[in-house]
Amino acid sequence: MNVSAIDWAVFWPPVRLSLQVALLSSVIAAVFGIAVAWKMSRTSFRGKIFLETAFMLPLVLPPTVVGFILLVLLGRKSLLGRWIEAIFSAPVIFSWWAAVIASVVVAFPLVYQTMKSGFSGIDKDLEDAGRSIGANEWQVFRYISLPLAGRALMTAFILGFARALGEFGATLMIAGNIPGKTQTVPTAIYVAVDSGNQTMAWMWTGSIIIISFIMLLLTRQPRDGKA
C-alpha cells in the first residue's frame, strides 16, 4: 500500500463525520437508555415483556429493515417528516442528522440492556435507605443509583459508541452516501471496495478498527487493580 498516494482530503471527512455521528448518537442513546432502563428495572406492569422485546428489536433486525422503517417514518411523505421539514426548513432524510437518528436506533438496545443489568445489580436497600431520610426519586437516582451503576454506564456508552461507529445499512437507507455531507467510514469503505480503490478501503478499515479497539479496550479495564 502506497501511503504517499493517499488523498488525505478524501480520507479525513468520513472519519470526522463518523466520529461526530457516533459521539452525538451515543450520548443521545445513553440519555434515553439510562432513563428507560432505570424506570423499567424499578417497575412491573402488564405487557412489560412485550415492550422490552420491542426495545431490543433493532439489535436483531436486518439494518436495511430498520432503515426502511425509518425512511417511511421520516420521509417527506410522512406526517412526521413534513412536520420536521416545516420546522427546520429542510428534510431530515439525506442529512447527517439522519445518520445520527439511525445510529441512535441501533445503539439504543445495547445501552438499554447494559444499563438495565447495571441498575438490577444495585442493592435495593441502599435506595430505600435514601428514601427513608427524605430523598425523592430524582435524588435517589442522581446520588445513589447512577453512581453505583457507574461502570455499567461507561460500558453502555462505549458499546453504544462502537455500534454507532460501525452502522452501515440503516444509515445508507436514510442518510445516503453523499461525500462531505453524509458519507461515513462504513459507507466510504463500501464505495472504495466497489470502485476497486483498495488503498483507501484499507486506510478507512484500519481507522475504524483502531478506534473500535480503543473504545472496547476501555470497557475491559481491570476493576480494583485486578485483571
PDB file of C-alpha atoms in Angstrom:
ATOM      1  CA  MET A   1       0.000   0.000   0.000  1.00  0.00           C
ATOM      2  CA  ASN A   2       1.467   3.328  -1.111  1.00  0.00           C
ATOM      3  CA  VAL A   3       0.710   5.732   1.738  1.00  0.00           C
ATOM      4  CA  SER A   4       2.167   8.666  -0.183  1.00  0.00           C
ATOM      5  CA  ALA A   5      -0.535   8.186  -2.819  1.00  0.00           C
ATOM      6  CA  ILE A   6      -3.366   8.615  -0.303  1.00  0.00           C
ATOM      7  CA  ASP A   7      -5.609  11.632  -0.828  1.00  0.00           C
ATOM      8  CA  TRP A   8      -5.918  12.871   2.741  1.00  0.00           C
ATOM      9  CA  ALA A   9      -8.538  15.433   1.729  1.00  0.00           C
ATOM     10  CA  VAL A  10     -10.728  12.475   0.763  1.00  0.00           C
ATOM     11  CA  PHE A  11      -9.719  10.275   3.710  1.00  0.00           C
ATOM     12  CA  TRP A  12     -10.471  12.585   6.637  1.00  0.00           C
ATOM     13  CA  PRO A  13     -14.077  13.821   6.045  1.00  0.00           C
ATOM     14  CA  PRO A  14     -15.713  10.375   6.521  1.00  0.00           C
ATOM     15  CA  VAL A  15     -13.583   9.779   9.634  1.00  0.00           C
ATOM     16  CA  ARG A  16     -14.559  13.120  11.165  1.00  0.00           C
ATOM     17  CA  LEU A  17     -18.218  12.647  10.310  1.00  0.00           C
ATOM     18  CA  SER A  18     -18.248   9.110  11.713  1.00  0.00           C
ATOM     19  CA  LEU A  19     -16.751  10.320  14.990  1.00  0.00           C
ATOM     20  CA  GLN A  20     -19.231  13.205  15.202  1.00  0.00           C
ATOM     21  CA  VAL A  21     -22.208  10.962  14.464  1.00  0.00           C
ATOM     22  CA  ALA A  22     -21.018   8.229  16.849  1.00  0.00           C
ATOM     23  CA  LEU A  23     -20.350  10.680  19.691  1.00  0.00           C
ATOM     24  CA  LEU A  24     -23.661  12.517  19.391  1.00  0.00           C
ATOM     25  CA  SER A  25     -25.748   9.404  18.860  1.00  0.00           C
ATOM     26  CA  SER A  26     -24.100   7.562  21.760  1.00  0.00           C
ATOM     27  CA  VAL A  27     -24.827  10.497  24.070  1.00  0.00           C
ATOM     28  CA  ILE A  28     -28.483  10.587  22.959  1.00  0.00           C
ATOM     29  CA  ALA A  29     -28.802   6.802  23.229  1.00  0.00           C
ATOM     30  CA  ALA A  30     -27.204   6.922  26.684  1.00  0.00           C
ATOM     31  CA  VAL A  31     -29.623   9.575  27.957  1.00  0.00           C
ATOM     32  CA  PHE A  32     -32.697   7.697  26.747  1.00  0.00           C
ATOM     33  CA  GLY A  33     -31.240   4.284  27.589  1.00  0.00           C
ATOM     34  CA  ILE A  34     -30.423   5.271  31.167  1.00  0.00           C
ATOM     35  CA  ALA A  35     -33.837   6.833  31.779  1.00  0.00           C
ATOM     36  CA  VAL A  36     -35.784   3.928  30.296  1.00  0.00           C
ATOM     37  CA  ALA A  37     -33.600   1.240  31.884  1.00  0.00           C
ATOM     38  CA  TRP A  38     -33.928   2.758  35.352  1.00  0.00           C
ATOM     39  CA  LYS A  39     -37.703   3.039  35.017  1.00  0.00           C
ATOM     40  CA  MET A  40     -38.106  -0.459  33.614  1.00  0.00           C
ATOM     41  CA  SER A  41     -35.852  -2.008  36.272  1.00  0.00           C
ATOM     42  CA  ARG A  42     -37.938  -0.424  39.028  1.00  0.00           C
ATOM     43  CA  THR A  43     -41.460  -1.065  37.746  1.00  0.00           C
ATOM     44  CA  SER A  44     -43.587  -4.049  36.808  1.00  0.00           C
ATOM     45  CA  PHE A  45     -46.697  -3.904  34.646  1.00  0.00           C
ATOM     46  CA  ARG A  46     -48.764  -5.985  32.278  1.00  0.00           C
ATOM     47  CA  GLY A  47     -47.118  -6.210  28.864  1.00  0.00           C
ATOM     48  CA  LYS A  48     -43.651  -5.238  30.110  1.00  0.00           C
ATOM     49  CA  ILE A  49     -42.007  -8.187  28.376  1.00  0.00           C
ATOM     50  CA  PHE A  50     -43.513  -7.151  25.034  1.00  0.00           C
ATOM     51  CA  LEU A  51     -42.295  -3.579  25.432  1.00  0.00           C
ATOM     52  CA  GLU A  52     -38.789  -4.740  26.322  1.00  0.00           C
ATOM     53  CA  THR A  53     -38.798  -7.073  23.337  1.00  0.00           C
ATOM     54  CA  ALA A  54     -39.690  -4.102  21.121  1.00  0.00           C
ATOM     55  CA  PHE A  55     -36.755  -2.157  22.595  1.00  0.00           C
ATOM     56  CA  MET A  56     -34.389  -4.965  21.592  1.00  0.00           C
ATOM     57  CA  LEU A  57     -35.723  -5.463  18.051  1.00  0.00           C
ATOM     58  CA  PRO A  58     -33.185  -3.145  16.311  1.00  0.00           C
ATOM     59  CA  LEU A  59     -30.453  -5.409  17.659  1.00  0.00           C
ATOM     60  CA  VAL A  60     -31.698  -8.423  15.702  1.00  0.00           C
ATOM     61  CA  LEU A  61     -33.487  -6.909  12.724  1.00  0.00           C
ATOM     62  CA  PRO A  62     -31.515  -6.531   9.480  1.00  0.00           C
ATOM     63  CA  PRO A  63     -30.166  -2.953   9.257  1.00  0.00           C
ATOM     64  CA  THR A  64     -31.963  -2.472   5.937  1.00  0.00           C
ATOM     65  CA  VAL A  65     -35.275  -3.245   7.655  1.00  0.00           C
ATOM     66  CA  VAL A  66     -34.523  -0.649  10.327  1.00  0.00           C
ATOM     67  CA  GLY A  67     -33.526   1.819   7.610  1.00  0.00           C
ATOM     68  CA  PHE A  68     -36.686   1.176   5.615  1.00  0.00           C
ATOM     69  CA  ILE A  69     -38.903   1.738   8.663  1.00  0.00           C
ATOM     70  CA  LEU A  70     -37.087   4.980   9.452  1.00  0.00           C
ATOM     71  CA  LEU A  71     -37.385   6.033   5.818  1.00  0.00           C
ATOM     72  CA  VAL A  72     -41.143   5.533   5.948  1.00  0.00           C
ATOM     73  CA  LEU A  73     -41.463   7.322   9.290  1.00  0.00           C
ATOM     74  CA  LEU A  74     -39.209  10.281   8.450  1.00  0.00           C
ATOM     75  CA  GLY A  75     -39.659  10.573   4.684  1.00  0.00           C
ATOM     76  CA  ARG A  76     -41.132  13.669   3.064  1.00  0.00           C
ATOM     77  CA  LYS A  77     -44.441  11.870   2.512  1.00  0.00           C
ATOM     78  CA  SER A  78     -44.902  11.062   6.193  1.00  0.00           C
ATOM     79  CA  LEU A  79     -46.611  13.335   8.698  1.00  0.00           C
ATOM     80  CA  LEU A  80     -43.539  13.372  10.949  1.00  0.00           C
ATOM     81  CA  GLY A  81     -41.234  14.055   8.017  1.00  0.00           C
ATOM     82  CA  ARG A  82     -43.346  17.009   6.832  1.00  0.00           C
ATOM     83  CA  TRP A  83     -43.508  18.345  10.391  1.00  0.00           C
ATOM     84  CA  ILE A  84     -39.717  18.232  10.752  1.00  0.00           C
ATOM     85  CA  GLU A  85     -39.244  19.875   7.352  1.00  0.00           C
ATOM     86  CA  ALA A  86     -41.680  22.648   8.276  1.00  0.00           C
ATOM     87  CA  ILE A  87     -39.794  23.401  11.484  1.00  0.00           C
ATOM     88  CA  PHE A  88     -36.228  23.231  10.147  1.00  0.00           C
ATOM     89  CA  SER A  89     -36.974  24.250   6.531  1.00  0.00           C
ATOM     90  CA  ALA A  90     -35.167  21.131   5.321  1.00  0.00           C
ATOM     91  CA  PRO A  91     -35.914  17.407   5.258  1.00  0.00           C
ATOM     92  CA  VAL A  92     -34.098  15.187   7.732  1.00  0.00           C
ATOM     93  CA  ILE A  93     -33.638  12.456   5.116  1.00  0.00           C
ATOM     94  CA  PHE A  94     -30.216  12.518   3.420  1.00  0.00           C
ATOM     95  CA  SER A  95     -28.727  14.781   6.066  1.00  0.00           C
ATOM     96  CA  TRP A  96     -26.134  13.956   8.708  1.00  0.00           C
ATOM     97  CA  TRP A  97     -28.921  14.111  11.280  1.00  0.00           C
ATOM     98  CA  ALA A  98     -30.463  11.109   9.537  1.00  0.00           C
ATOM     99  CA  ALA A  99     -27.216   9.240  10.205  1.00  0.00           C
ATOM    100  CA  VAL A 100     -27.459  10.247  13.878  1.00  0.00           C
ATOM    101  CA  ILE A 101     -31.050   9.000  14.120  1.00  0.00           C
ATOM    102  CA  ALA A 102     -30.156   5.673  12.520  1.00  0.00           C
ATOM    103  CA  SER A 103     -27.212   5.263  14.883  1.00  0.00           C
ATOM    104  CA  VAL A 104     -29.323   6.102  17.941  1.00  0.00           C
ATOM    105  CA  VAL A 105     -31.889   3.474  16.991  1.00  0.00           C
ATOM    106  CA  VAL A 106     -29.351   0.670  16.517  1.00  0.00           C
ATOM    107  CA  ALA A 107     -27.252   1.670  19.556  1.00  0.00           C
ATOM    108  CA  PHE A 108     -30.169   2.025  21.984  1.00  0.00           C
ATOM    109  CA  PRO A 109     -30.705  -1.737  22.631  1.00  0.00           C
ATOM    110  CA  LEU A 110     -27.079  -2.196  23.727  1.00  0.00           C
ATOM    111  CA  VAL A 111     -27.225   0.826  26.001  1.00  0.00           C
ATOM    112  CA  TYR A 112     -30.585  -0.161  27.438  1.00  0.00           C
ATOM    113  CA  GLN A 113     -29.663  -3.774  28.182  1.00  0.00           C
ATOM    114  CA  THR A 114     -26.325  -2.829  29.738  1.00  0.00           C
ATOM    115  CA  MET A 115     -27.840  -0.158  31.962  1.00  0.00           C
ATOM    116  CA  LYS A 116     -30.739  -2.368  32.976  1.00  0.00           C
ATOM    117  CA  SER A 117     -28.267  -5.024  34.128  1.00  0.00           C
ATOM    118  CA  GLY A 118     -26.329  -2.340  35.992  1.00  0.00           C
ATOM    119  CA  PHE A 119     -29.389  -0.998  37.786  1.00  0.00           C
ATOM    120  CA  SER A 120     -30.688  -4.508  38.559  1.00  0.00           C
ATOM    121  CA  GLY A 121     -27.424  -5.279  40.363  1.00  0.00           C
ATOM    122  CA  ILE A 122     -27.839  -2.418  42.833  1.00  0.00           C
ATOM    123  CA  ASP A 123     -28.841  -3.320  46.372  1.00  0.00           C
ATOM    124  CA  LYS A 124     -32.407  -2.011  46.718  1.00  0.00           C
ATOM    125  CA  ASP A 125     -31.829  -1.474  50.451  1.00  0.00           C
ATOM    126  CA  LEU A 126     -29.432   1.358  49.642  1.00  0.00           C
ATOM    127  CA  GLU A 127     -32.096   3.123  47.575  1.00  0.00           C
ATOM    128  CA  ASP A 128     -34.706   2.541  50.276  1.00  0.00           C
ATOM    129  CA  ALA A 129     -32.320   3.987  52.852  1.00  0.00           C
ATOM    130  CA  GLY A 130     -32.100   7.159  50.791  1.00  0.00           C
ATOM    131  CA  ARG A 131     -35.879   7.391  50.572  1.00  0.00           C
ATOM    132  CA  SER A 132     -36.195   6.829  54.301  1.00  0.00           C
ATOM    133  CA  ILE A 133     -34.232  10.003  55.034  1.00  0.00           C
ATOM    134  CA  GLY A 134     -36.399  12.104  52.718  1.00  0.00           C
ATOM    135  CA  ALA A 135     -34.757  11.773  49.288  1.00  0.00           C
ATOM    136  CA  ASN A 136     -37.138  11.960  46.350  1.00  0.00           C
ATOM    137  CA  GLU A 137     -36.902   9.633  43.346  1.00  0.00           C
ATOM    138  CA  TRP A 138     -34.695  12.023  41.378  1.00  0.00           C
ATOM    139  CA  GLN A 139     -32.280  12.354  44.289  1.00  0.00           C
ATOM    140  CA  VAL A 140     -32.201   8.587  44.771  1.00  0.00           C
ATOM    141  CA  PHE A 141     -31.401   8.175  41.094  1.00  0.00           C
ATOM    142  CA  ARG A 142     -28.850  11.008  40.967  1.00  0.00           C
ATOM    143  CA  TYR A 143     -26.923  10.323  44.158  1.00  0.00           C
ATOM    144  CA  ILE A 144     -27.361   6.573  44.725  1.00  0.00           C
ATOM    145  CA  SER A 145     -28.436   4.559  41.672  1.00  0.00           C
ATOM    146  CA  LEU A 146     -26.422   6.288  38.967  1.00  0.00           C
ATOM    147  CA  PRO A 147     -23.087   6.388  40.854  1.00  0.00           C
ATOM    148  CA  LEU A 148     -23.442   2.726  41.841  1.00  0.00           C
ATOM    149  CA  ALA A 149     -24.080   1.852  38.185  1.00  0.00           C
ATOM    150  CA  GLY A 150     -21.147   3.959  37.030  1.00  0.00           C
ATOM    151  CA  ARG A 151     -19.194   1.107  35.475  1.00  0.00           C
ATOM    152  CA  ALA A 152     -22.268  -0.092  33.598  1.00  0.00           C
ATOM    153  CA  LEU A 153     -22.781   3.475  32.385  1.00  0.00           C
ATOM    154  CA  MET A 154     -19.257   3.651  30.971  1.00  0.00           C
ATOM    155  CA  THR A 155     -19.652   0.254  29.310  1.00  0.00           C
ATOM    156  CA  ALA A 156     -23.050   1.204  27.866  1.00  0.00           C
ATOM    157  CA  PHE A 157     -21.712   4.452  26.411  1.00  0.00           C
ATOM    158  CA  ILE A 158     -18.676   2.806  24.829  1.00  0.00           C
ATOM    159  CA  LEU A 159     -20.695  -0.066  23.366  1.00  0.00           C
ATOM    160  CA  GLY A 160     -23.210   2.431  22.009  1.00  0.00           C
ATOM    161  CA  PHE A 161     -20.392   4.489  20.513  1.00  0.00           C
ATOM    162  CA  ALA A 162     -18.804   1.437  18.878  1.00  0.00           C
ATOM    163  CA  ARG A 163     -22.143   0.275  17.479  1.00  0.00           C
ATOM    164  CA  ALA A 164     -22.927   3.731  16.106  1.00  0.00           C
ATOM    165  CA  LEU A 165     -19.453   3.999  14.601  1.00  0.00           C
ATOM    166  CA  GLY A 166     -19.962   0.813  12.602  1.00  0.00           C
ATOM    167  CA  GLU A 167     -23.532   1.457  11.489  1.00  0.00           C
ATOM    168  CA  PHE A 168     -23.965   0.971   7.741  1.00  0.00           C
ATOM    169  CA  GLY A 169     -27.267  -0.425   6.462  1.00  0.00           C
ATOM    170  CA  ALA A 170     -29.794   1.866   8.131  1.00  0.00           C
ATOM    171  CA  THR A 171     -27.535   4.888   7.601  1.00  0.00           C
ATOM    172  CA  LEU A 172     -27.224   4.164   3.891  1.00  0.00           C
ATOM    173  CA  MET A 173     -31.016   3.865   3.611  1.00  0.00           C
ATOM    174  CA  ILE A 174     -31.954   7.202   5.175  1.00  0.00           C
ATOM    175  CA  ALA A 175     -28.773   9.310   5.014  1.00  0.00           C
ATOM    176  CA  GLY A 176     -27.333   8.105   1.726  1.00  0.00           C
ATOM    177  CA  ASN A 177     -23.672   8.315   0.805  1.00  0.00           C
ATOM    178  CA  ILE A 178     -23.021  11.952  -0.054  1.00  0.00           C
ATOM    179  CA  PRO A 179     -19.258  12.741   0.146  1.00  0.00           C
ATOM    180  CA  GLY A 180     -18.549  15.519   2.615  1.00  0.00           C
ATOM    181  CA  LYS A 181     -22.132  15.507   3.894  1.00  0.00           C
ATOM    182  CA  THR A 182     -23.403  12.065   4.893  1.00  0.00           C
ATOM    183  CA  GLN A 183     -20.588   9.709   3.909  1.00  0.00           C
ATOM    184  CA  THR A 184     -19.367   7.844   6.994  1.00  0.00           C
ATOM    185  CA  VAL A 185     -16.434   5.437   7.169  1.00  0.00           C
ATOM    186  CA  PRO A 186     -18.541   2.263   6.620  1.00  0.00           C
ATOM    187  CA  THR A 187     -20.219   3.712   3.517  1.00  0.00           C
ATOM    188  CA  ALA A 188     -16.891   5.086   2.285  1.00  0.00           C
ATOM    189  CA  ILE A 189     -15.353   1.611   2.583  1.00  0.00           C
ATOM    190  CA  TYR A 190     -18.220   0.130   0.583  1.00  0.00           C
ATOM    191  CA  VAL A 191     -17.744   2.656  -2.237  1.00  0.00           C
ATOM    192  CA  ALA A 192     -13.956   2.251  -2.207  1.00  0.00           C
ATOM    193  CA  VAL A 193     -14.190  -1.538  -2.499  1.00  0.00           C
ATOM    194  CA  ASP A 194     -16.855  -1.276  -5.190  1.00  0.00           C
ATOM    195  CA  SER A 195     -14.652   1.075  -7.220  1.00  0.00           C
ATOM    196  CA  GLY A 196     -11.516  -1.019  -6.726  1.00  0.00           C
ATOM    197  CA  ASN A 197      -9.699   1.539  -4.553  1.00  0.00           C
ATOM    198  CA  GLN A 198      -8.073  -0.944  -2.183  1.00  0.00           C
ATOM    199  CA  THR A 199      -5.701   1.623  -0.689  1.00  0.00           C
ATOM    200  CA  MET A 200      -8.468   3.894   0.618  1.00  0.00           C
ATOM    201  CA  ALA A 201     -10.546   0.900   1.668  1.00  0.00           C
ATOM    202  CA  TRP A 202      -7.660  -0.397   3.798  1.00  0.00           C
ATOM    203  CA  MET A 203      -7.000   3.048   5.283  1.00  0.00           C
ATOM    204  CA  TRP A 204     -10.609   3.531   6.333  1.00  0.00           C
ATOM    205  CA  THR A 205     -10.819  -0.053   7.562  1.00  0.00           C
ATOM    206  CA  GLY A 206      -7.690   0.445   9.644  1.00  0.00           C
ATOM    207  CA  SER A 207      -9.017   3.671  11.130  1.00  0.00           C
ATOM    208  CA  ILE A 208     -12.314   2.170  12.257  1.00  0.00           C
ATOM    209  CA  ILE A 209     -10.573  -0.947  13.649  1.00  0.00           C
ATOM    210  CA  ILE A 210      -8.190   1.206  15.697  1.00  0.00           C
ATOM    211  CA  ILE A 211     -10.957   3.440  17.053  1.00  0.00           C
ATOM    212  CA  SER A 212     -13.225   0.490  17.880  1.00  0.00           C
ATOM    213  CA  PHE A 213     -10.365  -1.431  19.516  1.00  0.00           C
ATOM    214  CA  ILE A 214      -9.505   1.508  21.768  1.00  0.00           C
ATOM    215  CA  MET A 215     -13.147   2.031  22.778  1.00  0.00           C
ATOM    216  CA  LEU A 216     -13.718  -1.653  23.533  1.00  0.00           C
ATOM    217  CA  LEU A 217     -10.412  -1.838  25.417  1.00  0.00           C
ATOM    218  CA  LEU A 218     -11.723   0.816  27.787  1.00  0.00           C
ATOM    219  CA  THR A 219     -14.601  -1.466  28.776  1.00  0.00           C
ATOM    220  CA  ARG A 220     -12.125  -4.159  29.820  1.00  0.00           C
ATOM    221  CA  GLN A 221     -10.088  -2.067  32.220  1.00  0.00           C
ATOM    222  CA  PRO A 222      -9.468  -4.052  35.423  1.00  0.00           C
ATOM    223  CA  ARG A 223     -11.553  -3.225  38.443  1.00  0.00           C
ATOM    224  CA  ASP A 224      -9.835  -2.627  41.785  1.00  0.00           C
ATOM    225  CA  GLY A 225      -6.464  -3.370  40.206  1.00  0.00           C
ATOM    226  CA  LYS A 226      -7.453  -6.911  39.173  1.00  0.00           C
ATOM    227  CA  ALA A 227      -7.149  -8.111  35.555  1.00  0.00           C
TER     228      ALA A 227
END
